[in-house]
């Protein structure tokens, strides 16, 4: 009940190398890419790709169990049209006990 939108998504069971894809439309340009999630002591790191090009590397979700964390990264979208966002679990913080990625929403804001 403490998470915005009252929901989150995660992989179960989780493993290093887990991945997912989501298609979206976006105009070419510079953006802030923001992910709303839930950090904890069993979280992994995630790499974000657009059209199979690495855009954000090693976004670390390890933390003290805080809901509604927003992580923002600047990136460039090279062409307008249909794109594929891919997330790939790529390792974990040395203190983390697992590879979970728990998130609710991701969005782009034009800069």
CSV table of C-alpha atoms in Angstrom, one decimal:
chain,number,residue,atom,x,y,z
A,1,UNK,CA,0.0,0.0,0.0
A,2,UNK,CA,3.0,2.3,0.4
A,3,UNK,CA,4.1,2.1,-3.2
A,4,UNK,CA,2.8,4.7,-5.7
A,5,UNK,CA,0.1,3.2,-8.0
A,6,UNK,CA,-0.2,0.4,-5.4
A,7,UNK,CA,1.8,-2.1,-7.5
A,8,UNK,CA,5.2,-3.2,-8.7
A,9,UNK,CA,6.7,-5.7,-11.1
A,10,UNK,CA,9.5,-8.1,-10.4
A,11,UNK,CA,10.9,-11.4,-11.7
A,12,UNK,CA,10.4,-14.6,-9.5
A,13,UNK,CA,12.5,-16.5,-9.3
A,14,UNK,CA,15.2,-13.9,-10.1
A,15,UNK,CA,18.6,-14.5,-11.7
A,16,UNK,CA,21.5,-12.6,-13.1
A,17,UNK,CA,20.9,-12.1,-16.8
A,18,UNK,CA,17.1,-11.8,-16.6
A,19,UNK,CA,15.7,-9.5,-19.2
A,20,UNK,CA,12.5,-8.0,-20.6
A,21,UNK,CA,11.4,-5.9,-23.5
A,22,UNK,CA,8.8,-3.2,-24.1
A,23,UNK,CA,8.0,-1.4,-27.3
A,24,UNK,CA,7.2,2.4,-27.3
A,25,UNK,CA,7.0,5.4,-29.6
A,26,UNK,CA,9.3,8.4,-29.1
A,27,UNK,CA,10.7,11.3,-31.1
A,28,UNK,CA,14.4,11.7,-31.5
A,29,UNK,CA,16.1,13.9,-28.9
A,30,UNK,CA,17.6,14.2,-25.5
A,31,UNK,CA,15.7,12.8,-22.6
A,32,UNK,CA,15.8,12.1,-18.9
A,33,UNK,CA,14.9,8.4,-18.4
A,34,UNK,CA,13.3,7.8,-15.0
A,35,UNK,CA,12.5,4.5,-13.2
A,36,UNK,CA,10.2,4.4,-10.2
A,37,UNK,CA,11.0,1.4,-8.0
A,38,UNK,CA,11.7,-0.1,-4.6
A,39,UNK,CA,15.2,-0.7,-3.4
A,40,UNK,CA,16.2,-3.3,-0.8
A,41,UNK,CA,19.0,-5.5,0.4
A,42,UNK,CA,18.2,-8.3,-2.2
A,43,UNK,CA,18.3,-6.1,-5.4
A,44,UNK,CA,20.4,-6.3,-8.5
A,45,UNK,CA,21.8,-3.9,-11.0
A,46,UNK,CA,20.1,-3.4,-14.4
A,47,UNK,CA,21.4,-2.2,-17.7
A,48,UNK,CA,18.9,-0.3,-20.0
A,49,UNK,CA,19.0,-0.6,-23.8
A,50,UNK,CA,17.1,1.2,-26.5
A,51,UNK,CA,17.0,-0.7,-29.8
A,52,UNK,CA,19.8,-2.9,-28.5
A,53,UNK,CA,22.1,0.1,-27.8
A,54,UNK,CA,23.2,0.4,-24.2
A,55,UNK,CA,22.0,3.7,-22.7
A,56,UNK,CA,22.2,3.2,-18.9
A,57,UNK,CA,24.7,0.8,-17.3
A,58,UNK,CA,24.7,-0.7,-13.8
A,59,UNK,CA,21.7,1.1,-12.3
A,60,UNK,CA,22.0,-0.2,-8.8
A,61,UNK,CA,18.8,-1.0,-6.8
A,62,UNK,CA,20.5,-2.1,-3.6
A,63,UNK,CA,19.4,-0.1,-0.6
A,64,UNK,CA,17.6,0.1,2.7
A,65,UNK,CA,14.1,-1.0,1.7
A,66,UNK,CA,12.7,2.3,0.4
A,67,UNK,CA,9.7,2.5,-1.8
A,68,UNK,CA,9.1,5.2,-4.4
A,69,UNK,CA,12.8,5.6,-5.3
A,70,UNK,CA,13.2,7.4,-8.6
A,71,UNK,CA,16.5,6.9,-10.6
A,72,UNK,CA,17.0,9.3,-13.5
A,73,UNK,CA,19.6,9.1,-16.3
A,74,UNK,CA,20.2,11.4,-19.2
A,75,UNK,CA,20.2,9.7,-22.6
A,76,UNK,CA,19.7,10.4,-26.4
A,77,UNK,CA,17.2,8.8,-28.6
A,78,UNK,CA,18.7,8.8,-32.1
A,79,UNK,CA,15.6,8.4,-34.3
A,80,UNK,CA,11.9,9.1,-34.2
A,81,UNK,CA,9.4,6.2,-34.2
A,82,UNK,CA,8.9,2.8,-32.7
A,83,UNK,CA,11.6,1.7,-30.2
A,84,UNK,CA,12.3,-1.2,-27.9
A,85,UNK,CA,13.3,-0.7,-24.3
A,86,UNK,CA,15.2,-3.7,-22.9
A,87,UNK,CA,16.2,-4.2,-19.3
A,88,UNK,CA,18.9,-6.7,-18.4
A,89,UNK,CA,19.9,-7.7,-14.9
A,90,UNK,CA,23.7,-7.4,-14.9
A,91,UNK,CA,25.2,-8.3,-11.5
A,92,UNK,CA,24.5,-7.0,-8.1
A,93,UNK,CA,26.0,-4.8,-5.3
A,94,UNK,CA,28.5,-6.8,-3.3
A,95,UNK,CA,26.3,-6.4,-0.2
A,96,UNK,CA,23.2,-7.6,-2.0
A,97,UNK,CA,21.8,-11.1,-1.4
A,98,UNK,CA,20.1,-11.5,-4.7
A,99,UNK,CA,19.2,-10.1,-8.2
A,100,UNK,CA,15.7,-8.8,-7.9
A,101,UNK,CA,14.6,-5.7,-9.8
A,102,UNK,CA,11.4,-4.3,-8.4
A,103,UNK,CA,9.9,-1.4,-10.3
A,104,UNK,CA,6.5,0.3,-11.0
A,105,UNK,CA,7.0,2.7,-13.9
A,106,UNK,CA,9.5,4.0,-16.4
A,107,UNK,CA,9.2,7.2,-18.4
A,108,UNK,CA,11.0,9.7,-20.6
A,109,UNK,CA,11.0,13.5,-20.1
A,110,UNK,CA,12.3,15.6,-23.0
A,111,UNK,CA,15.2,17.9,-21.9
